[in-house]
C-alpha positions as a Python dict, from the first residue, in 0.01 Angstrom:
ca = {
    (1, 'M'): (0, 0, 0),
    (2, 'K'): (-12, -12, 373),
    (3, 'A'): (187, 348, 326),
    (4, 'F'): (-67, 464, 89),
    (5, 'S'): (-367, 348, 313),
    (6, 'K'): (-179, 481, 652),
    (7, 'C'): (-174, 840, 476),
    (8, 'F'): (-497, 880, 333),
    (9, 'A'): (-756, 675, 550),
    (10, 'V'): (-648, 1006, 758),
    (11, 'V'): (-754, 1220, 489),
    (12, 'L'): (-1065, 1046, 360),
    (13, 'T'): (-1217, 884, 670),
    (14, 'A'): (-1242, 770, 989),
    (15, 'A'): (-1297, 446, 1186),
    (16, 'S'): (-1385, 373, 1535),
    (17, 'L'): (-1514, 28, 1700),
    (18, 'I'): (-1876, -20, 1776),
    (19, 'T'): (-2035, -271, 2033),
    (20, 'L'): (-2398, -399, 1929),
    (21, 'G'): (-2564, -536, 2239),
    (22, 'G'): (-2803, -839, 2248),
    (23, 'C'): (-2832, -1130, 1986),
    (24, 'A'): (-3082, -984, 1749),
    (25, 'K'): (-3227, -1242, 1531),
    (26, 'S'): (-3288, -984, 1222),
    (27, 'T'): (-3017, -731, 1133),
    (28, 'P'): (-3065, -389, 1307),
    (29, 'D'): (-3126, -70, 1112),
    (30, 'N'): (-2807, 170, 1248),
    (31, 'R'): (-2805, 348, 901),
    (32, 'V'): (-2722, 712, 950),
    (33, 'A'): (-3029, 950, 833),
    (34, 'T'): (-2954, 1085, 518),
    (35, 'T'): (-3114, 1441, 427),
    (36, 'A'): (-3074, 1585, 68),
    (37, 'N'): (-2928, 1883, 251),
    (38, 'W'): (-2776, 2019, -86),
    (39, 'N'): (-3172, 2113, -169),
    (40, 'A'): (-3322, 2435, -40),
    (41, 'R'): (-3618, 2363, 191),
    (42, 'T'): (-3538, 2010, 271),
    (43, 'S'): (-3833, 2030, 512),
    (44, 'T'): (-4109, 2125, 303),
    (45, 'I'): (-4031, 1965, -45),
    (46, 'V'): (-3932, 1620, -89),
    (47, 'E'): (-3586, 1535, -264),
    (48, 'K'): (-3756, 1385, -604),
    (49, 'N'): (-3901, 1760, -660),
    (50, 'Y'): (-3528, 1860, -724),
    (51, 'L'): (-3420, 1572, -963),
    (52, 'D'): (-3502, 1768, -1287),
    (53, 'Y'): (-3295, 2050, -1110),
    (54, 'W'): (-2956, 1843, -1041),
    (55, 'Q'): (-2970, 1706, -1405),
    (56, 'S'): (-2950, 2027, -1550),
    (57, 'H'): (-2751, 2218, -1305),
    (58, 'K'): (-2405, 2149, -1137),
    (59, 'E'): (-2252, 2296, -796),
    (60, 'V'): (-1874, 2359, -850),
    (61, 'A'): (-1648, 2441, -552),
    (62, 'E'): (-1271, 2560, -576),
    (63, 'Y'): (-1058, 2516, -272),
    (64, 'G'): (-732, 2714, -208),
    (65, 'I'): (-466, 2507, -20),
    (66, 'T'): (-233, 2585, 249),
    (67, 'F'): (23, 2385, 421),
    (68, 'K'): (183, 2429, 780),
    (69, 'D'): (528, 2241, 834),
    (70, 'T'): (524, 2120, 1193),
    (71, 'G'): (898, 1994, 1172),
    (72, 'S'): (1046, 1645, 1196),
    (73, 'N'): (1373, 1519, 1284),
    (74, 'G'): (1572, 1483, 971),
    (75, 'Y'): (1302, 1423, 725),
    (76, 'S'): (1050, 1691, 575),
    (77, 'V'): (778, 1755, 288),
    (78, 'S'): (734, 2067, 131),
    (79, 'Y'): (447, 2152, -99),
    (80, 'D'): (383, 2426, -415),
    (81, 'T'): (53, 2508, -256),
    (82, 'E'): (30, 2848, -468),
    (83, 'N'): (-11, 2600, -781),
    (84, 'A'): (-221, 2333, -634),
    (85, 'V'): (-584, 2284, -751),
    (86, 'Y'): (-853, 2112, -560),
    (87, 'T'): (-1223, 2150, -716),
    (88, 'T'): (-1528, 1945, -667),
    (89, 'E'): (-1847, 1927, -869),
    (90, 'F'): (-2181, 1785, -779),
    (91, 'Y'): (-2467, 1674, -1010),
    (92, 'M'): (-2707, 1418, -1118),
    (93, 'E'): (-2717, 1112, -1366),
    (94, 'K'): (-3058, 1080, -1502),
    (95, 'S'): (-3058, 725, -1549),
    (96, 'Y'): (-2815, 465, -1415),
    (97, 'D'): (-2885, 133, -1588),
    (98, 'W'): (-2853, -166, -1387),
    (99, 'Q'): (-2830, -397, -1718),
    (100, 'S'): (-2555, -191, -1907),
    (101, 'A'): (-2290, -369, -2037),
    (102, 'A'): (-2044, -172, -1853),
    (103, 'I'): (-2151, -326, -1530),
    (104, 'P'): (-1980, -637, -1448),
    (105, 'E'): (-2220, -957, -1547),
    (106, 'E'): (-2300, -1095, -1227),
    (107, 'Y'): (-2409, -769, -1078),
    (108, 'R'): (-2652, -675, -1369),
    (109, 'T'): (-3010, -713, -1247),
    (110, 'K'): (-3239, -980, -1415),
    (111, 'E'): (-3510, -763, -1489),
    (112, 'E'): (-3500, -359, -1636),
    (113, 'K'): (-3400, -115, -1363),
    (114, 'S'): (-3277, 226, -1385),
    (115, 'E'): (-3268, 512, -1135),
    (116, 'P'): (-3117, 885, -1108),
    (117, 'V'): (-2777, 891, -907),
    (118, 'Y'): (-2593, 1171, -772),
    (119, 'V'): (-2242, 1239, -900),
    (120, 'Y'): (-1971, 1358, -714),
    (121, 'T'): (-1632, 1440, -870),
    (122, 'T'): (-1298, 1584, -737),
    (123, 'S'): (-980, 1688, -895),
    (124, 'Y'): (-669, 1756, -725),
    (125, 'T'): (-312, 1826, -855),
    (126, 'I'): (-34, 1932, -600),
    (127, 'S'): (371, 1909, -618),
    (128, 'G'): (609, 1896, -377),
    (129, 'V'): (961, 1783, -239),
    (130, 'Y'): (1051, 1531, 26),
    (131, 'K'): (1390, 1568, 166),
    (132, 'I'): (1636, 1390, 413),
    (133, 'T'): (1809, 1666, 627),
    (134, 'A'): (2115, 1483, 683),
    (135, 'T'): (2221, 1430, 309),
    (136, 'G'): (2009, 1666, 156),
    (137, 'D'): (1872, 1391, -66),
    (138, 'E'): (1536, 1488, -246),
    (139, 'K'): (1259, 1368, -415),
    (140, 'K'): (1022, 1584, -626),
    (141, 'F'): (672, 1467, -699),
    (142, 'D'): (381, 1577, -879),
    (143, 'D'): (76, 1397, -746),
    (144, 'V'): (-295, 1361, -920),
    (145, 'W'): (-625, 1258, -769),
    (146, 'Q'): (-929, 1235, -975),
    (147, 'T'): (-1233, 1077, -870),
    (148, 'V'): (-1614, 1032, -995),
    (149, 'S'): (-1866, 878, -774),
    (150, 'K'): (-2244, 777, -822),
    (151, 'F'): (-2438, 712, -545),
    (152, 'R'): (-2804, 650, -499),
    (153, 'L'): (-3057, 940, -360),
    (154, 'A'): (-3053, 1034, 12),
    (155, 'G'): (-3407, 844, 42),
    (156, 'N'): (-3178, 520, -36),
    (157, 'N'): (-2920, 618, 216),
    (158, 'L'): (-2698, 749, -53),
    (159, 'Q'): (-2567, 370, -118),
    (160, 'P'): (-2271, 383, -365),
    (161, 'V'): (-2309, 230, -688),
    (162, 'Y'): (-1999, 278, -900),
    (163, 'S'): (-1681, 499, -855),
    (164, 'K'): (-1343, 549, -1049),
    (165, 'Q'): (-1067, 701, -898),
    (166, 'I'): (-715, 777, -1091),
    (167, 'I'): (-461, 797, -802),
    (168, 'K'): (-74, 903, -871),
    (169, 'N'): (31, 940, -513),
    (170, 'T'): (369, 1008, -319),
    (171, 'A'): (305, 918, 53),
    (172, 'P'): (538, 924, 337),
    (173, 'N'): (657, 552, 424),
    (174, 'S'): (942, 558, 686),
    (175, 'I'): (1012, 841, 901),
    (176, 'G'): (1358, 707, 1070),
    (177, 'T'): (1528, 636, 752),
    (178, 'Q'): (1801, 835, 570),
    (179, 'V'): (1771, 677, 232),
    (180, 'I'): (1556, 906, 50),
    (181, 'D'): (1405, 601, -200),
    (182, 'V'): (1261, 428, 153),
    (183, 'A'): (1107, 770, 268),
    (184, 'Y'): (834, 750, 51),
    (185, 'V'): (602, 502, -107),
    (186, 'E'): (456, 576, -466),
    (187, 'T'): (102, 478, -602),
    (188, 'N'): (-1, 527, -969),
    (189, 'S'): (-308, 319, -1024),
    (190, 'V'): (-658, 326, -1147),
    (191, 'F'): (-938, 193, -936),
    (192, 'E'): (-1262, 108, -1065),
    (193, 'T'): (-1551, -30, -849),
    (194, 'F'): (-1880, -159, -910),
    (195, 'Y'): (-2147, -202, -640),
    (196, 'N'): (-2440, -487, -667),
    (197, 'V'): (-2820, -359, -636),
    (198, 'D'): (-2819, -425, -286),
    (199, 'C'): (-2476, -271, -165),
    (200, 'T'): (-2347, -612, -8),
    (201, 'E'): (-2068, -669, -205),
    (202, 'A'): (-1819, -457, -441),
    (203, 'L'): (-1608, -538, -736),
    (204, 'V'): (-1260, -335, -770),
    (205, 'K'): (-1075, -321, -1085),
    (206, 'Q'): (-732, -191, -1027),
    (207, 'T'): (-479, -115, -1313),
    (208, 'D'): (-140, -51, -1161),
    (209, 'N'): (64, 161, -1410),
    (210, 'L'): (387, 133, -1198),
    (211, 'A'): (388, -262, -1296),
    (212, 'K'): (510, -379, -1590),
    (213, 'D'): (295, -415, -1883),
    (214, 'K'): (33, -189, -1659),
    (215, 'E'): (-92, -495, -1427),
    (216, 'Q'): (-455, -573, -1398),
    (217, 'E'): (-599, -713, -1057),
    (218, 'T'): (-965, -790, -991),
    (219, 'K'): (-1098, -816, -597),
    (220, 'K'): (-1413, -852, -458),
    (221, 'I'): (-1524, -664, -103),
    (222, 'K'): (-1775, -822, 123),
    (223, 'L'): (-2014, -544, 258),
    (224, 'K'): (-2273, -700, 434),
    (225, 'D'): (-2263, -788, 820),
    (226, 'K'): (-2488, -764, 1122),
    (227, 'S'): (-2427, -412, 1202),
    (228, 'G'): (-2705, -247, 992),
    (229, 'L'): (-2475, 51, 943),
    (230, 'S'): (-2467, 283, 635),
    (231, 'I'): (-2207, 234, 368),
    (232, 'F'): (-2036, 503, 187),
    (233, 'E'): (-1734, 476, -20),
    (234, 'N'): (-1403, 694, 59),
    (235, 'C'): (-1412, 933, -227),
    (236, 'Q'): (-1804, 986, -171),
    (237, 'L'): (-1746, 1065, 208),
    (238, 'K'): (-1725, 1427, 196),
    (239, 'A'): (-2077, 1427, 18),
    (240, 'A'): (-2219, 1171, 235),
    (241, 'V'): (-2152, 1358, 569),
    (242, 'R'): (-2288, 1682, 403),
    (243, 'A'): (-2630, 1492, 426),
    (244, 'F'): (-2599, 1434, 792),
    (245, 'T'): (-2814, 1621, 1056),
    (246, 'M'): (-2547, 1848, 1228),
    (247, 'T'): (-2651, 1835, 1560),
    (248, 'G'): (-2369, 1953, 1815),
    (249, 'G'): (-2229, 1695, 2034),
    (250, 'A'): (-2383, 1403, 1832),
    (251, 'S'): (-2156, 1127, 1655),
    (252, 'R'): (-2272, 932, 1367),
    (253, 'K'): (-2127, 590, 1301),
    (254, 'F'): (-2107, 435, 965),
    (255, 'K'): (-1883, 192, 734),
    (256, 'S'): (-1639, 317, 465),
    (257, 'V'): (-1520, 148, 181),
    (258, 'T'): (-1144, 201, 51),
    (259, 'P'): (-1125, 40, -278),
    (260, 'Q'): (-728, 68, -277),
    (261, 'D'): (-700, -181, 7),
    (262, 'G'): (-1019, -388, -14),
    (263, 'A'): (-1109, -268, 319),
    (264, 'V'): (-1432, -163, 515),
    (265, 'Q'): (-1362, 31, 837),
    (266, 'V'): (-1647, 146, 1092),
    (267, 'C'): (-1638, 523, 1121),
    (268, 'T'): (-1737, 758, 1319),
    (269, 'A'): (-1802, 1149, 1281),
    (270, 'T'): (-1827, 1362, 1569),
    (271, 'I'): (-2002, 1679, 1519),
    (272, 'A'): (-1939, 2020, 1730),
    (273, 'A'): (-2174, 2292, 1801),
    (274, 'P'): (-2222, 2586, 1522),
    (275, 'V'): (-1957, 2837, 1544),
    (276, 'E'): (-1941, 3163, 1377),
    (277, 'L'): (-1656, 3268, 1104),
    (278, 'D'): (-1474, 3514, 1238),
    (279, 'R'): (-1416, 3794, 954),
    (280, 'N'): (-1119, 3920, 1151),
    (281, 'D'): (-900, 3587, 1111),
    (282, 'E'): (-703, 3604, 808),
    (283, 'A'): (-702, 3242, 768),
    (284, 'Q'): (-1094, 3255, 709),
    (285, 'K'): (-1128, 3566, 475),
    (286, 'A'): (-1127, 3353, 168),
    (287, 'I'): (-1398, 3137, 309),
    (288, 'I'): (-1598, 3448, 394),
    (289, 'N'): (-1545, 3593, 55),
    (290, 'A'): (-1634, 3287, -118),
    (291, 'L'): (-1982, 3298, 55),
    (292, 'D'): (-2038, 3706, 24),
    (293, 'N'): (-1975, 3610, -369),
    (294, 'C'): (-2213, 3325, -391),
    (295, 'A'): (-2540, 3411, -646),
    (296, 'P'): (-2816, 3522, -425),
    (297, 'D'): (-3062, 3272, -637),
    (298, 'D'): (-2841, 2985, -563),
    (299, 'Y'): (-2720, 3042, -204),
    (300, 'I'): (-2907, 3259, 91),
    (301, 'F'): (-2643, 3312, 379),
    (302, 'F'): (-2809, 3554, 634),
    (303, 'D'): (-2774, 3587, 1021),
    (304, 'G'): (-3154, 3595, 1079),
    (305, 'T'): (-3161, 3996, 1180),
    (306, 'P'): (-3164, 4168, 855),
    (307, 'S'): (-3167, 4538, 891),
    (308, 'S'): (-3413, 4755, 708),
    (309, 'S'): (-3217, 5067, 704),
    (310, 'E'): (-2876, 4961, 623),
    (311, 'E'): (-2687, 4654, 482),
    (312, 'T'): (-2437, 4482, 746),
    (313, 'A'): (-2207, 4206, 705),
    (314, 'R'): (-2349, 3865, 697),
    (315, 'T'): (-2293, 3623, 964),
    (316, 'Y'): (-2192, 3274, 861),
    (317, 'R'): (-2186, 2957, 1102),
    (318, 'Y'): (-2022, 2629, 1038),
    (319, 'S'): (-2067, 2294, 1221),
    (320, 'A'): (-1728, 2087, 1229),
    (321, 'V'): (-1707, 1732, 1174),
    (322, 'A'): (-1413, 1534, 1312),
    (323, 'L'): (-1346, 1174, 1157),
    (324, 'S'): (-1168, 973, 1368),
    (325, 'I'): (-1014, 655, 1281),
    (326, 'N'): (-952, 309, 1467),
    (327, 'A'): (-709, 334, 1756),
    (328, 'N'): (-518, 65, 1591),
    (329, 'M'): (-441, 296, 1351),
    (330, 'K'): (-245, 602, 1508),
    (331, 'G'): (-285, 914, 1395),
    (332, 'S'): (-470, 1286, 1418),
    (333, 'N'): (-812, 1313, 1335),
    (334, 'S'): (-925, 1490, 986),
    (335, 'T'): (-1181, 1772, 1045),
    (336, 'C'): (-1412, 1928, 773),
    (337, 'W'): (-1632, 2229, 805),
    (338, 'Y'): (-1999, 2283, 681),
    (339, 'S'): (-2194, 2571, 681),
    (340, 'T'): (-2447, 2550, 920),
    (341, 'V'): (-2815, 2487, 824),
    (342, 'E'): (-3006, 2752, 1062),
    (343, 'N'): (-3330, 2693, 890),
    (344, 'N'): (-3465, 2373, 720),
    (345, 'D'): (-3765, 2572, 561),
    (346, 'V'): (-3519, 2773, 389),
    (347, 'N'): (-3155, 2593, 383),
    (348, 'G'): (-2990, 2841, 175),
    (349, 'T'): (-2666, 2755, 322),
    (350, 'R'): (-2708, 2407, 166),
    (351, 'S'): (-2455, 2228, 443),
    (352, 'V'): (-2169, 2342, 190),
    (353, 'L'): (-1833, 2205, 276),
    (354, 'L'): (-1607, 2502, 378),
    (355, 'R'): (-1263, 2374, 490),
    (356, 'M'): (-1081, 2040, 521),
    (357, 'I'): (-805, 2037, 799),
    (358, 'N'): (-576, 1709, 712),
    (359, 'P'): (-297, 1629, 933),
    (360, 'L'): (-20, 1445, 774),
    (361, 'P'): (135, 1130, 921),
    (362, 'F'): (446, 1116, 1144),
    (363, 'G'): (383, 1482, 1253),
    (364, 'L'): (504, 1623, 915),
    (365, 'G'): (252, 1882, 915),
    (366, 'T'): (-120, 1980, 793),
    (367, 'L'): (-309, 2062, 476),
    (368, 'T'): (-588, 2275, 496),
    (369, 'Y'): (-820, 2350, 216),
    (370, 'S'): (-1051, 2626, 237),
    (371, 'L'): (-1324, 2743, 1),
    (372, 'K'): (-1246, 2999, -244),
    (373, 'A'): (-1527, 3004, -479),
    (374, 'L'): (-1871, 2846, -505),
    (375, 'N'): (-2101, 2846, -825),
    (376, 'V'): (-2401, 2650, -939),
    (377, 'K'): (-2359, 2613, -1320),
    (378, 'D'): (-2605, 2519, -1646),
    (379, 'I'): (-2492, 2169, -1752),
}
């Protein structure tokens, strides 16, 4: 499990220490301000006006995957990126019933309570091979990640209420070994996580499919502390960051819950100034083509200088967000690109996730996920 965490904490989230001065008697409010940037006209129309829309529509994003092998002494991994699949869906569940029998009894509310919640799903499949150069020994793998995350409205700081993660994963384990079975670690588990209504505690139910008789384990995670920071779950994180105000040079601190480890880490997101996508860059063409092909009724990407005489190539800009982790956990940062919100009155770009750049542990290379299709579909 430690090797699992080391690999995918880099991919999914980031941690950084924060120092809070003084001895305040009450818990400070250091929450990240979250805005429903997936809605148009965020500055003039309140979030609740879009509830019916997201209950009858879902945003579907598809990403192409590339892998850059940076080389390693005696140990390598390769991926079949051509046949890999990574998709996300975003929509809304009309009513999350806090008295449902599906919720652990201790987390059910005494009084009737239900509310709409966002639903963010991911589906990821990829195959590959680990190889020991000296011996020629190989380990082939077929990894699968399927996640469902439910969380409250941006007005409720996107607090998580439930998640389910189905994970079949093969991660690097020991760079110095020449024994193939020591070079990787496997996880094949289902994690189901419930949060109480105040988001001060979570209960994780794990089913280990590798163990005899599919061993089950239940553990609790304490979430409340004196920091007053926002709380997001790792499989929700990419949607949560989308709701941040993207101010170049700014940083946002929050807590990320990793049910796999039962860990809660303080994280930081560092936001760069907007940069224009380059139509002459071969690696960025797929993103640009995806944006060019978006339905104009769903997304409005523009450069602010429309020509009345002739159609000109649109200009797209993005804000890069670096997710850094605690210094105690060595590794390169993961970086996500979000389409820049140029005009809150229109907000046609909806702060869409355009690219993720994820370095692997041990300098084994970098996986990059680039948007290749973006649509809004009727449910």
